[in-house]
Coordinates of C-alpha atoms in Angstrom, one line a residue:
M1 CA -18.7 -13.9 26.2
K2 CA -18.4 -10.2 26.1
R3 CA -20.9 -8.3 23.8
L4 CA -20.1 -4.9 22.3
K5 CA -21.9 -2.6 19.9
T6 CA -20.5 -0.1 17.4
D7 CA -21.9 1.5 14.3
I8 CA -18.8 0.9 12.2
L9 CA -16.1 -1.7 13.0
I10 CA -12.8 -1.5 11.2
L11 CA -10.6 -4.6 11.1
G12 CA -7.0 -3.5 10.8
S13 CA -5.0 -0.5 11.7
G14 CA -2.8 -0.1 8.6
G15 CA -3.1 2.6 6.0
A16 CA -6.5 1.4 4.8
G17 CA -8.1 1.0 8.3
L18 CA -6.8 4.3 9.7
F19 CA -7.8 6.3 6.6
A20 CA -11.2 4.8 6.6
A21 CA -11.7 5.7 10.3
L22 CA -10.7 9.3 9.7
H23 CA -12.9 9.7 6.6
A24 CA -15.9 8.0 8.3
H25 CA -15.5 10.2 11.4
Q26 CA -15.4 13.3 9.1
A27 CA -18.5 12.1 7.2
D28 CA -20.6 11.6 10.3
P29 CA -19.0 12.4 13.7
K30 CA -22.1 11.1 15.5
L31 CA -21.5 7.5 14.5
S32 CA -19.5 5.2 16.9
I33 CA -16.4 4.0 15.1
T34 CA -14.1 1.3 16.5
I35 CA -10.8 0.1 15.1
A36 CA -9.8 -3.5 16.0
A37 CA -6.2 -4.5 15.7
K38 CA -4.4 -7.7 16.3
G39 CA -1.5 -5.7 17.8
L40 CA -1.2 -2.1 18.9
L41 CA -2.5 0.8 16.9
G42 CA 0.3 2.6 15.2
K43 CA 2.7 -0.3 15.8
C44 CA 1.4 -3.1 13.7
G45 CA 0.4 -3.7 10.1
C46 CA 2.4 -3.6 6.9
T47 CA 1.9 0.0 6.0
R48 CA 4.3 1.0 8.8
M49 CA 6.9 -1.2 7.2
V50 CA 6.8 0.5 3.8
Q51 CA 10.2 1.8 2.9
G52 CA 10.0 2.8 -0.7
G53 CA 7.2 5.2 -1.2
Y54 CA 3.9 6.2 -2.8
N55 CA 3.3 6.4 -6.6
V56 CA 1.4 9.5 -7.8
A57 CA 1.4 11.5 -11.0
L58 CA 2.5 14.9 -9.9
A59 CA 5.4 16.1 -12.0
P60 CA 5.4 17.9 -15.4
G61 CA 5.7 15.3 -18.1
D62 CA 3.8 12.7 -16.0
S63 CA 0.1 12.1 -16.2
L64 CA -2.7 10.0 -14.9
E65 CA -2.8 8.1 -18.2
R66 CA 0.9 7.3 -18.0
H67 CA 0.6 6.0 -14.4
F68 CA -2.5 4.0 -15.5
M69 CA -0.8 2.4 -18.4
D70 CA 2.2 1.5 -16.3
T71 CA -0.1 -0.1 -13.8
I72 CA -2.1 -2.0 -16.5
E73 CA 1.0 -3.2 -18.4
G74 CA 2.9 -4.0 -15.3
G75 CA -0.2 -6.0 -14.1
K76 CA -0.1 -7.9 -17.5
W77 CA -3.6 -6.7 -18.5
L78 CA -5.2 -8.4 -15.5
P79 CA -6.1 -5.4 -13.4
D80 CA -9.7 -4.4 -13.1
Q81 CA -9.3 -1.2 -15.1
D82 CA -11.9 0.9 -13.3
L83 CA -10.3 0.1 -10.0
A84 CA -6.9 0.9 -11.4
W85 CA -8.1 4.2 -12.7
T86 CA -9.5 5.0 -9.3
L87 CA -6.1 4.2 -7.8
V88 CA -4.1 6.5 -10.0
S89 CA -6.6 9.4 -10.1
V90 CA -7.5 9.5 -6.4
A91 CA -3.8 9.1 -5.4
V92 CA -3.2 12.7 -6.4
E93 CA -5.9 13.9 -4.0
R94 CA -4.7 11.5 -1.3
I95 CA -1.1 12.7 -1.4
R96 CA -2.2 16.3 -0.9
E97 CA -4.4 15.1 2.0
L98 CA -1.5 13.3 3.6
E99 CA 0.7 16.5 3.4
N100 CA -1.7 19.3 3.9
E101 CA -4.3 17.8 6.3
L102 CA -2.4 15.0 8.1
G103 CA 1.0 16.6 8.4
C104 CA 3.2 14.1 6.5
F105 CA 6.5 15.6 5.4
F106 CA 7.9 14.1 2.3
D107 CA 11.3 14.7 0.8
R108 CA 11.6 17.8 -1.4
N109 CA 13.6 19.0 -4.4
P110 CA 15.7 22.1 -4.1
D111 CA 12.9 24.2 -5.6
G112 CA 10.5 23.0 -2.9
T113 CA 8.5 20.6 -5.0
I114 CA 8.0 17.0 -3.8
H115 CA 10.9 14.8 -4.7
Q116 CA 9.9 11.6 -6.6
K117 CA 12.3 8.7 -7.1
A118 CA 12.7 5.9 -9.6
F119 CA 11.0 2.6 -9.0
A120 CA 11.2 -0.5 -11.3
G121 CA 8.5 -1.1 -14.0
Q122 CA 7.6 2.5 -14.4
T123 CA 8.2 4.9 -17.3
F124 CA 8.4 7.9 -15.0
D125 CA 10.0 8.7 -11.6
R126 CA 6.9 9.2 -9.6
T127 CA 7.5 7.6 -6.2
V128 CA 7.0 10.1 -3.3
H129 CA 8.9 9.2 -0.2
K130 CA 10.3 10.2 3.2
G131 CA 13.8 8.8 2.8
D132 CA 13.4 5.0 3.0
L133 CA 11.0 5.3 6.0
T134 CA 7.9 6.4 4.2
G135 CA 5.5 4.0 6.0
I136 CA 6.5 5.2 9.4
E137 CA 5.9 8.8 8.5
I138 CA 2.4 8.0 7.1
I139 CA 1.3 5.7 10.0
N140 CA 2.6 8.0 12.7
R141 CA 0.6 10.9 11.3
L142 CA -2.6 8.8 10.7
A143 CA -2.4 7.4 14.2
E144 CA -2.0 10.8 15.8
Q145 CA -5.2 12.0 14.1
V146 CA -7.1 8.9 15.1
W147 CA -6.1 9.4 18.7
A148 CA -7.0 13.1 18.6
R149 CA -10.5 12.3 17.4
G150 CA -11.2 9.8 20.2
I151 CA -12.1 7.0 17.8
G152 CA -12.7 3.7 19.7
R153 CA -10.0 1.0 19.7
L154 CA -9.9 -2.7 20.4
E155 CA -6.2 -3.3 20.5
E156 CA -4.8 -6.9 20.8
H157 CA -8.1 -8.3 19.6
R158 CA -8.0 -10.8 16.7
A159 CA -10.9 -11.2 14.4
L160 CA -12.0 -14.9 14.2
E161 CA -15.2 -15.0 12.0
F162 CA -17.8 -12.9 10.3
V163 CA -21.2 -13.6 11.8
K164 CA -24.3 -13.3 9.6
N165 CA -27.8 -12.4 10.8
R166 CA -30.4 -15.1 11.5
N167 CA -31.6 -15.1 7.9
G168 CA -28.0 -15.5 6.6
D169 CA -28.4 -12.6 4.1
A170 CA -26.5 -9.8 5.8
L171 CA -23.6 -9.3 8.3
S172 CA -24.5 -9.0 12.0
G173 CA -21.0 -8.6 13.4
V174 CA -17.6 -10.2 14.1
L175 CA -16.5 -12.7 16.6
M176 CA -13.2 -11.7 18.1
L177 CA -10.7 -13.0 20.6
D178 CA -9.1 -10.7 23.3
V179 CA -5.4 -11.7 23.2
R180 CA -4.8 -10.2 26.6
S181 CA -7.5 -12.3 28.4
G182 CA -8.4 -15.1 26.1
E183 CA -12.0 -14.1 26.3
F184 CA -14.3 -14.2 23.2
V185 CA -15.9 -11.0 22.2
F186 CA -18.9 -10.5 19.9
V187 CA -19.0 -7.1 18.3
Q188 CA -22.4 -6.3 16.8
T189 CA -22.2 -3.6 14.2
Q190 CA -24.0 -2.1 11.2
A191 CA -21.0 -2.0 8.9
V192 CA -17.5 -3.7 8.9
L193 CA -14.4 -2.8 6.9
L194 CA -12.1 -5.7 6.2
A195 CA -8.6 -4.2 6.1
T196 CA -6.5 -6.7 7.9
G197 CA -4.0 -6.9 5.1
G198 CA -2.6 -9.9 3.4
G199 CA 0.8 -11.2 4.5
P200 CA 2.1 -14.2 2.6
T201 CA 3.9 -15.6 5.6
M202 CA 3.4 -19.2 4.4
Y203 CA 6.6 -18.9 2.4
K204 CA 10.1 -19.7 3.7
Y205 CA 11.3 -16.1 2.9
H206 CA 8.7 -13.4 3.6
T207 CA 8.7 -9.7 4.3
P208 CA 5.6 -9.2 6.6
S209 CA 5.9 -9.7 10.4
G210 CA 4.8 -13.1 11.7
D211 CA 1.5 -11.9 13.0
K212 CA 0.3 -11.3 9.4
T213 CA -1.4 -14.5 8.5
C214 CA -4.1 -13.8 5.9
D215 CA -6.7 -13.8 8.6
G216 CA -9.2 -11.6 6.7
M217 CA -8.9 -13.7 3.5
A218 CA -9.5 -16.9 5.5
M219 CA -12.5 -15.4 7.2
A220 CA -13.9 -14.3 3.8
L221 CA -13.5 -17.8 2.3
R222 CA -15.2 -19.3 5.3
T223 CA -18.2 -16.9 5.0
G224 CA -18.7 -17.8 1.3
L225 CA -17.1 -14.8 -0.4
T226 CA -15.2 -15.1 -3.7
L227 CA -11.5 -14.3 -3.9
R228 CA -9.9 -13.6 -7.2
D229 CA -6.4 -14.1 -8.7
M230 CA -5.1 -15.7 -5.5
E231 CA -2.3 -17.3 -7.5
M232 CA -0.7 -13.9 -7.9
V233 CA 1.7 -13.7 -5.0
Q234 CA 4.4 -11.1 -5.4
F235 CA 8.0 -11.9 -4.5
H236 CA 10.1 -8.9 -3.9
P237 CA 13.5 -9.6 -5.5
T238 CA 15.7 -8.3 -2.8
G239 CA 15.0 -9.6 0.7
L240 CA 17.8 -9.5 3.1
L241 CA 19.5 -12.9 3.4
A242 CA 21.1 -12.8 6.9
G243 CA 21.1 -16.6 7.6
A244 CA 18.7 -18.9 9.2
G245 CA 19.4 -17.7 12.8
T246 CA 17.6 -14.4 12.5
R247 CA 14.1 -13.1 11.7
M248 CA 15.8 -10.3 9.7
T249 CA 16.0 -12.7 6.8
G250 CA 13.4 -11.8 4.3
T251 CA 13.2 -8.1 5.3
V252 CA 12.9 -5.9 2.2
L253 CA 15.8 -4.0 0.8
E254 CA 13.5 -1.6 -1.2
E255 CA 13.2 -1.1 -4.9
G256 CA 14.8 2.4 -4.8
L257 CA 18.2 0.7 -4.5
R258 CA 17.8 -0.8 -8.0
G259 CA 15.9 2.3 -9.2
S260 CA 18.8 4.5 -8.3
G261 CA 21.3 2.2 -10.1
G262 CA 22.1 -0.7 -7.8
Y263 CA 23.6 -3.8 -9.4
L264 CA 22.6 -7.5 -8.8
L265 CA 25.5 -9.9 -8.8
N266 CA 25.5 -13.7 -8.7
G267 CA 27.7 -15.7 -6.4
S268 CA 30.7 -15.1 -8.8
K269 CA 30.1 -11.4 -8.4
V270 CA 29.0 -11.0 -12.0
R271 CA 26.0 -8.9 -13.1
F272 CA 23.3 -11.1 -14.7
M273 CA 20.1 -9.2 -15.2
G274 CA 21.1 -8.2 -18.7
N275 CA 20.8 -11.9 -19.6
Y276 CA 17.1 -11.9 -18.6
D277 CA 15.6 -8.5 -19.5
P278 CA 16.8 -5.4 -21.4
K279 CA 15.7 -3.2 -18.5
G280 CA 18.2 -5.0 -16.3
E281 CA 17.8 -4.4 -12.6
R282 CA 14.9 -2.0 -13.3
A283 CA 12.7 -4.7 -14.8
T284 CA 9.4 -5.5 -12.9
R285 CA 9.5 -7.5 -9.7
D286 CA 8.3 -10.7 -11.2
I287 CA 11.0 -10.8 -13.9
V288 CA 13.8 -9.9 -11.4
S289 CA 12.6 -12.5 -8.9
R290 CA 12.6 -15.2 -11.6
A291 CA 16.0 -14.2 -12.8
I292 CA 17.5 -14.5 -9.3
Y293 CA 15.7 -17.8 -8.8
A294 CA 17.2 -19.1 -12.0
E295 CA 20.7 -18.1 -10.8
M296 CA 20.0 -19.9 -7.5
R297 CA 18.8 -23.1 -9.3
A298 CA 21.9 -23.0 -11.5
G299 CA 24.1 -22.9 -8.4
R300 CA 25.5 -19.5 -8.9
T301 CA 24.9 -18.4 -5.4
T302 CA 26.3 -16.6 -2.4
P303 CA 27.3 -18.5 0.8
N304 CA 23.8 -18.4 2.2
G305 CA 22.3 -19.4 -1.2
G306 CA 21.1 -16.1 -2.7
V307 CA 22.7 -13.4 -4.8
Y308 CA 24.3 -10.0 -4.0
I309 CA 23.2 -6.4 -4.3
S310 CA 25.9 -3.9 -4.8
M311 CA 25.6 -0.1 -4.2
S312 CA 29.2 0.9 -3.6
H313 CA 29.7 2.2 -7.2
L314 CA 27.2 5.0 -6.4
G315 CA 29.4 6.3 -3.6
A316 CA 29.1 5.3 0.1
D317 CA 28.1 8.8 1.2
R318 CA 25.2 9.1 -1.3
V319 CA 23.9 5.6 -0.4
S320 CA 24.1 6.4 3.3
K321 CA 22.2 9.6 2.9
E322 CA 19.5 8.4 0.5
F323 CA 18.9 5.0 2.2
K324 CA 19.7 5.6 5.8
G325 CA 17.2 3.2 7.3
M326 CA 18.4 0.2 5.2
V327 CA 22.1 1.0 5.7
E328 CA 21.5 0.9 9.4
R329 CA 19.4 -2.2 9.2
C330 CA 22.1 -4.0 7.2
A331 CA 24.8 -2.8 9.6
D332 CA 22.8 -4.4 12.5
C333 CA 23.2 -7.7 10.7
G334 CA 26.9 -7.2 9.9
F335 CA 26.5 -6.1 6.3
D336 CA 27.9 -2.9 4.6
L337 CA 25.2 -1.8 2.2
A338 CA 26.8 1.6 1.4
G339 CA 30.4 0.4 0.7
G340 CA 30.2 -3.4 0.2
I341 CA 27.8 -6.1 -1.0
V342 CA 24.8 -7.6 0.7
E343 CA 23.2 -11.1 0.2
V344 CA 19.6 -11.0 -0.9
V345 CA 16.9 -13.5 -1.9
P346 CA 13.4 -13.2 -3.4
T347 CA 11.0 -12.8 -0.6
A348 CA 7.2 -13.2 -0.5
H349 CA 5.9 -9.7 -0.2
Y350 CA 2.4 -8.9 -1.3
M351 CA -0.8 -10.6 -2.5
M352 CA -2.3 -9.1 -5.6
G353 CA -5.3 -11.5 -5.1
G354 CA -8.1 -11.1 -2.6
V355 CA -11.7 -10.4 -2.0
V356 CA -13.8 -9.4 -4.9
F357 CA -15.0 -5.8 -4.2
R358 CA -16.5 -2.8 -6.0
G359 CA -15.2 0.7 -6.6
D360 CA -17.1 1.9 -3.5
C361 CA -15.5 -0.9 -1.4
T362 CA -18.7 -2.9 -1.0
T363 CA -18.7 -6.7 -1.3
D364 CA -21.3 -9.3 -2.0
L365 CA -22.1 -9.6 1.8
P366 CA -24.3 -6.6 2.7
G367 CA -22.7 -4.7 5.5
L368 CA -19.1 -5.8 4.7
F369 CA -16.7 -3.4 3.0
A370 CA -13.1 -4.2 2.0
A371 CA -10.0 -2.2 1.2
G372 CA -6.2 -2.6 0.9
E373 CA -4.3 -5.9 0.5
D374 CA -7.3 -8.0 1.5
T375 CA -8.8 -7.1 -1.9
G376 CA -8.1 -8.4 -5.4
G377 CA -8.3 -6.7 -8.8
V378 CA -6.4 -3.4 -8.4
H379 CA -2.9 -4.7 -9.4
G380 CA -3.7 -7.7 -11.6
A381 CA -0.8 -10.1 -12.1
N382 CA 1.9 -7.8 -10.7
R383 CA 2.0 -4.8 -8.4
L384 CA 4.3 -1.9 -9.2
G385 CA 6.4 -0.9 -6.2
G386 CA 4.8 2.2 -4.7
N387 CA 1.3 1.3 -5.8
G388 CA 0.7 -0.7 -2.6
V389 CA 0.5 2.1 0.0
A390 CA -1.4 4.2 -2.6
N391 CA -4.0 1.3 -2.9
S392 CA -4.5 1.2 0.9
T393 CA -4.9 4.9 1.4
V394 CA -7.0 5.5 -1.7
F395 CA -9.5 2.8 -1.1
G396 CA -9.4 3.1 2.7
G397 CA -10.5 6.7 2.3
I398 CA -13.2 5.7 -0.2
A399 CA -14.5 3.0 2.3
G400 CA -14.6 5.6 5.0
D401 CA -16.6 7.9 2.8
A402 CA -19.0 5.2 1.8
M403 CA -19.8 3.5 5.1
P404 CA -21.7 6.4 6.9
P405 CA -24.2 7.0 4.0
W406 CA -24.7 3.2 3.8
V407 CA -25.4 3.0 7.5
R408 CA -27.9 5.8 7.3
K409 CA -29.7 4.3 4.3
S410 CA -29.4 0.6 4.7
G411 CA -27.7 -0.1 8.0
A412 CA -29.2 -1.8 11.1
F413 CA -28.0 -3.8 14.1
Q414 CA -28.9 -7.2 12.8
E415 CA -29.6 -10.0 15.3
P416 CA -26.8 -12.6 15.0
D417 CA -27.1 -16.2 14.2
E418 CA -26.3 -17.5 17.7
A419 CA -25.7 -21.0 16.4
A420 CA -23.0 -19.6 14.1
I421 CA -21.3 -17.9 17.0
G422 CA -21.3 -21.1 18.9
Q423 CA -19.8 -23.0 16.0
A424 CA -17.1 -20.4 15.5
V425 CA -16.2 -20.5 19.2
A426 CA -15.9 -24.3 18.9
R427 CA -13.6 -24.1 15.9
A428 CA -11.3 -21.7 17.7
Q429 CA -11.3 -23.9 20.9
A430 CA -10.6 -27.1 18.9
P431 CA -7.0 -27.4 19.9
L432 CA -7.5 -26.6 23.6
G433 CA -6.7 -29.5 25.9
K434 CA -5.6 -31.9 23.1
P435 CA -2.1 -33.5 23.5
A436 CA 0.6 -30.9 22.5
G437 CA 2.5 -31.2 19.3
D438 CA 5.2 -29.4 17.3
L439 CA 3.7 -26.3 15.7
H440 CA 7.1 -25.1 14.7
A441 CA 7.7 -28.3 12.6
I442 CA 4.3 -27.8 10.9
R443 CA 5.2 -24.2 10.1
E444 CA 8.6 -25.1 8.8
K445 CA 7.1 -27.8 6.5
L446 CA 4.6 -25.3 5.2
Y447 CA 7.4 -22.9 4.4
D448 CA 9.1 -25.6 2.4
V449 CA 6.0 -26.8 0.6
M450 CA 5.0 -23.3 -0.5
W451 CA 8.5 -22.1 -1.5
D452 CA 9.4 -25.3 -3.4
D453 CA 6.1 -26.2 -5.0
V454 CA 3.8 -23.1 -5.1
G455 CA 6.5 -20.5 -5.3
I456 CA 8.3 -18.4 -7.9
V457 CA 8.1 -21.2 -10.5
R458 CA 5.3 -23.8 -10.5
D459 CA 4.1 -26.7 -12.7
A460 CA 1.4 -29.3 -12.6
Q461 CA 3.6 -31.8 -10.8
S462 CA 4.7 -29.4 -8.1
L463 CA 1.1 -28.2 -7.6
R464 CA -0.1 -31.8 -7.3
R465 CA 2.6 -32.5 -4.7
A466 CA 1.6 -29.4 -2.8
G467 CA -2.0 -30.5 -2.7
G468 CA -1.3 -33.7 -0.8
A469 CA 1.3 -32.0 1.4
L470 CA -1.1 -29.2 2.5
D471 CA -3.8 -31.7 3.3
E472 CA -1.4 -33.7 5.4
L473 CA -0.2 -30.6 7.2
E474 CA -3.8 -29.6 8.1
A475 CA -4.5 -33.1 9.5
R476 CA -1.3 -32.8 11.6
L477 CA -2.4 -29.4 12.8
D478 CA -5.9 -30.6 13.7
A479 CA -4.4 -33.3 15.8
T480 CA -2.1 -30.9 17.6
G481 CA -3.2 -29.5 20.9
V482 CA -2.6 -26.4 23.0
D483 CA -2.2 -26.1 26.8
A484 CA -5.4 -24.5 28.0
S485 CA -4.4 -23.8 31.6
N486 CA -3.9 -20.1 30.9
L487 CA -5.5 -18.4 27.9
S488 CA -4.1 -14.9 28.6
F489 CA -1.5 -14.1 25.9
N490 CA -1.5 -17.8 25.0
L491 CA 0.8 -17.4 22.0
T492 CA 0.8 -21.1 21.2
W493 CA -3.0 -20.9 20.7
H494 CA -2.6 -17.9 18.4
D495 CA 0.1 -19.8 16.5
W496 CA -2.4 -22.6 16.0
L497 CA -5.0 -20.2 14.8
N498 CA -2.5 -18.4 12.5
L499 CA -1.5 -21.7 10.9
K500 CA -5.1 -22.7 10.4
N501 CA -5.7 -19.5 8.4
L502 CA -2.4 -19.8 6.5
L503 CA -3.2 -23.3 5.4
L504 CA -6.7 -22.4 4.1
V505 CA -5.3 -19.5 2.1
S506 CA -2.3 -21.5 0.9
K507 CA -4.8 -24.1 -0.5
S508 CA -6.7 -21.3 -2.3
I509 CA -3.4 -20.1 -3.9
R510 CA -2.6 -23.6 -5.0
A511 CA -6.2 -24.2 -6.4
S512 CA -6.0 -20.9 -8.4
A513 CA -2.5 -21.7 -9.7
V514 CA -3.7 -25.1 -11.0
A515 CA -6.6 -23.4 -12.8
R516 CA -4.4 -20.8 -14.6
E517 CA -2.7 -22.8 -17.4
D518 CA -0.5 -20.0 -18.7
S519 CA 2.1 -17.6 -17.3
R520 CA 1.2 -14.1 -16.3
G521 CA 3.1 -11.7 -14.1
A522 CA 3.8 -13.3 -10.7
H523 CA 2.3 -16.6 -11.7
Y524 CA 4.9 -18.6 -13.8
R525 CA 4.0 -22.1 -14.9
A526 CA 7.1 -23.9 -16.2
D527 CA 4.8 -26.2 -18.1
F528 CA 2.9 -23.3 -19.6
P529 CA 5.7 -20.6 -19.9
E530 CA 4.1 -18.4 -22.5
V531 CA 1.9 -15.4 -21.8
R532 CA -1.2 -16.2 -24.0
D533 CA -4.4 -14.5 -25.1
L534 CA -4.0 -11.1 -23.5
D535 CA -7.2 -10.0 -25.3
R536 CA -9.1 -12.9 -23.6
S537 CA -7.6 -12.4 -20.2
R538 CA -9.5 -14.0 -17.3
H539 CA -9.6 -13.8 -13.5
T540 CA -9.5 -16.9 -11.4
C541 CA -12.3 -16.7 -8.9
V542 CA -12.0 -19.1 -6.0
T543 CA -14.7 -20.1 -3.4
W544 CA -14.6 -22.6 -0.5
S545 CA -17.6 -24.6 0.6
D546 CA -17.9 -27.9 2.6
G547 CA -14.1 -28.3 2.6
E548 CA -13.8 -28.0 -1.2
F549 CA -12.5 -25.3 -3.5
G550 CA -14.3 -24.2 -6.6
V551 CA -12.5 -22.1 -9.2
A552 CA -14.3 -20.2 -12.0
M553 CA -12.7 -18.2 -14.8
R554 CA -14.3 -14.8 -15.5
P555 CA -13.3 -12.5 -18.3
V556 CA -11.4 -9.3 -17.6
E557 CA -13.5 -6.3 -18.7
F558 CA -11.3 -3.9 -20.8
T559 CA -13.4 -0.8 -19.9
R560 CA -10.8 1.8 -20.8
V561 CA -8.1 0.3 -23.0
K562 CA -7.5 -3.1 -24.8
P563 CA -4.3 -5.0 -25.2
G564 CA -2.3 -3.4 -28.1
E565 CA -3.9 0.0 -27.4
T566 CA -2.7 2.9 -25.2
L567 CA -4.2 6.0 -23.6
L568 CA -1.0 7.9 -24.3
K569 CA -1.6 10.2 -27.2
E570 CA 2.1 10.5 -28.2
T571 CA 2.6 6.7 -28.2
A572 CA -0.6 6.2 -30.2
A573 CA 0.5 8.8 -32.7
A574 CA 3.9 7.2 -33.1

């Protein structure tokens, strides 16, 4: 086993990880900083895939308070309000940093000010963007700056387990696996940032790439950390439905389409959103997803079983100019987004739940920090489009600022628990040499179970069904082997490891969904359809120990505003 040392180890190379690396380097250039990525830096992670944009209160008439209230009300009063305030307030600083220090070039108005477009669920057009390729712009500039600073990189290294010290009271390092060689690597470090992202790829239709498999959340559960609000899985209403024969199915057609006036049509080419919400197509993602799902269950579907999005009434030239990336992507699949109609389906997109963390990105495990989609609490029950990349960059920067002072004050290279390393290696090697099985069939069954029984609409019966099915799938996986003759780029082995993590996190989603006996945002219980007791809102807090899940309900702290109140003076006066 290879052994490495670095002062700060950052797991993940999306917006959170890269921002953290740059801020940590700026805070103390003498510290050794290493970014570990499952793929290639600048080419992997979900931030790169962001089409829509970045929410920030910049324009006259907008305000931090307005952005905050949209976030709280969109999150159905479940966000941690201090975290949400940090999001909206630091986003203003971060967008200036992206432009003026990192070189991002966002779209402008004729007068030279930053253009901001409409996104659903918001009372103001505040989404900063670079056409519909915003994520590529942000990641390219961040990666350039990381390369220029000579920050260390462990590319194509997957994180397997957090390893505590010999006393079990602090983090010693991370056990990793070199994808290229199949060799185990233990990285001893003073501080770790968990920023691997979420990635709800356990659902039949999903937006993230297949390498996003909730690895960080699974590691957090195995090390004894608490995850909150895991039942809150966001479905983006409009994932491209290109048929079963292509991985393009599930790819997001971003919210700006509906924000700019796009129509949703059922299989009979009739608009239907007015039947579900007065805001129509500009309702929040949870409402639009459920409306589409209702049309699907009623049989009013397209040939591939979804609904249509129509943009042609806005003019093909305008659509082609404003949404160039999506028009080209649809054309690659044989669809005319600018002048025709395109089949879409709700697609699992983002996880509002995640590791419990504090405003300085610390967690309950000394030495472990967390930021981005691995964390829970910022978005509550529903994330507003455009708040995701803001979350990653805001808290990634905060983590980068916080880790160097923590290392100087409290950090140390803790000696690892060698027995724990050995056990983690054994868990990862479990399938090697066993008789081969059909991992594809297990994954397909997982897709069906999560989509049908723990998906957009749930109830006690479906969740009970899912519990037995997930246990059966894990037993099948544990009995399935992998050819161990060559461990270099052994993608079957990595598929097995991916499924192991997805199953654990899927079970945490189900356990949390069972515990929340009301409907709130992305979590809709058909047997408890009403939103109840906003003033007594509670987080679901799930832990995993000895193969069992425990779920506790903890009250939301209304530190800034209570249900029925507002921070907007004009609204309060009215």
